[in-house]
């Protein structure tokens, strides 16, 4: 396998691993549902703030979200266009699955 192919495989595995985690799926789902950028303190997640910060870092480093400051507030935005180019249909599938889980009371 050449270097370019190995990079694609690593990227795909990383995307699957990132979005397989229920907390990270929750962050992506809430950002997608809100349709606007959200501050770190506005997410409803079943983990502590320090653990949630870890999940934000993983998502940011993977290119799923973008973080920036407005004053002293750290904001999060979903990198929808970039993700759609890299993984067509993945974000919509995650949102659809998360919606179904929420309706069923699974999440």
Coordinates of C-alpha atoms in Angstrom, one line a residue:
X1 CA 0.0 0.0 0.0
X2 CA 1.5 3.4 -1.0
X3 CA 1.8 6.4 1.4
X4 CA -1.3 8.2 0.0
X5 CA -3.4 5.1 0.5
X6 CA -2.2 4.6 4.0
X7 CA -3.1 8.2 4.8
X8 CA -6.6 7.7 3.5
X9 CA -7.0 4.5 5.6
X10 CA -5.8 6.3 8.7
X11 CA -8.1 9.2 8.1
X12 CA -11.1 7.0 7.6
X13 CA -10.3 4.9 10.7
X14 CA -9.9 8.2 12.7
X15 CA -13.3 9.5 11.5
X16 CA -15.0 6.2 12.5
X17 CA -13.3 6.2 15.9
X18 CA -14.1 9.8 16.6
X19 CA -17.8 9.5 15.8
X20 CA -18.2 6.1 17.3
X21 CA -17.9 7.6 20.8
X22 CA -21.3 8.6 22.2
X23 CA -20.2 11.9 23.7
X24 CA -18.5 13.0 20.5
X25 CA -21.6 12.0 18.6
X26 CA -23.7 14.0 21.0
X27 CA -21.5 17.1 20.4
X28 CA -21.8 16.7 16.6
X29 CA -25.5 16.1 16.9
X30 CA -26.1 19.2 19.1
X31 CA -24.1 21.4 16.8
X32 CA -25.9 20.1 13.7
X33 CA -29.3 20.5 15.4
X34 CA -28.6 24.0 16.6
X35 CA -27.5 25.2 13.2
X36 CA -25.3 27.8 14.8
X37 CA -22.1 27.9 16.8
X38 CA -22.3 27.0 20.4
X39 CA -20.2 27.8 23.4
X40 CA -18.6 25.0 25.4
X41 CA -20.8 25.5 28.4
X42 CA -24.1 25.1 26.4
X43 CA -23.7 21.4 25.5
X44 CA -25.9 18.8 27.3
X45 CA -23.5 15.9 27.9
X46 CA -23.4 13.2 30.5
X47 CA -19.7 13.9 31.4
X48 CA -17.8 16.4 33.5
X49 CA -16.6 19.7 31.9
X50 CA -13.0 18.5 31.9
X51 CA -14.0 15.3 30.1
X52 CA -16.1 17.3 27.6
X53 CA -13.0 19.5 27.0
X54 CA -11.1 16.3 26.0
X55 CA -13.8 15.4 23.5
X56 CA -13.8 18.9 22.0
X57 CA -10.0 18.6 21.6
X58 CA -10.3 15.3 19.9
X59 CA -13.0 16.6 17.5
X60 CA -11.0 19.8 16.8
X61 CA -7.7 17.9 16.1
X62 CA -9.6 15.6 13.7
X63 CA -11.1 18.6 11.8
X64 CA -14.7 17.8 12.8
X65 CA -15.2 21.1 14.7
X66 CA -13.6 24.5 14.7
X67 CA -13.0 26.4 18.0
X68 CA -12.5 30.1 18.4
X69 CA -12.9 32.7 21.0
X70 CA -15.5 35.5 21.3
X71 CA -14.1 37.5 24.2
X72 CA -13.5 34.9 26.8
X73 CA -16.0 32.4 25.5
X74 CA -14.8 29.5 23.5
X75 CA -17.2 28.8 20.6
X76 CA -17.6 25.6 18.6
X77 CA -18.7 25.2 15.0
X78 CA -19.2 22.1 12.9
X79 CA -17.0 22.0 9.9
X80 CA -19.8 20.7 7.7
X81 CA -18.4 21.6 4.3
X82 CA -15.0 20.2 5.0
X83 CA -16.4 17.0 6.5
X84 CA -18.8 16.6 3.5
X85 CA -15.9 16.8 1.1
X86 CA -13.8 14.3 3.1
X87 CA -16.6 11.9 4.1
X88 CA -19.7 12.5 2.0
X89 CA -22.8 11.6 3.9
X90 CA -21.1 10.8 7.2
X91 CA -22.3 13.8 9.2
X92 CA -25.9 13.4 8.0
X93 CA -25.8 9.7 8.9
X94 CA -24.5 10.6 12.4
X95 CA -27.3 13.2 12.9
X96 CA -29.9 10.7 11.6
X97 CA -28.7 8.0 13.9
X98 CA -28.5 10.3 16.9
X99 CA -32.0 11.5 16.2
X100 CA -33.3 7.9 16.2
X101 CA -31.4 7.1 19.4
X102 CA -32.8 10.2 21.1
X103 CA -36.3 9.3 20.0
X104 CA -35.8 5.7 21.3
X105 CA -34.3 6.9 24.6
X106 CA -31.0 5.1 23.8
X107 CA -28.6 8.1 24.0

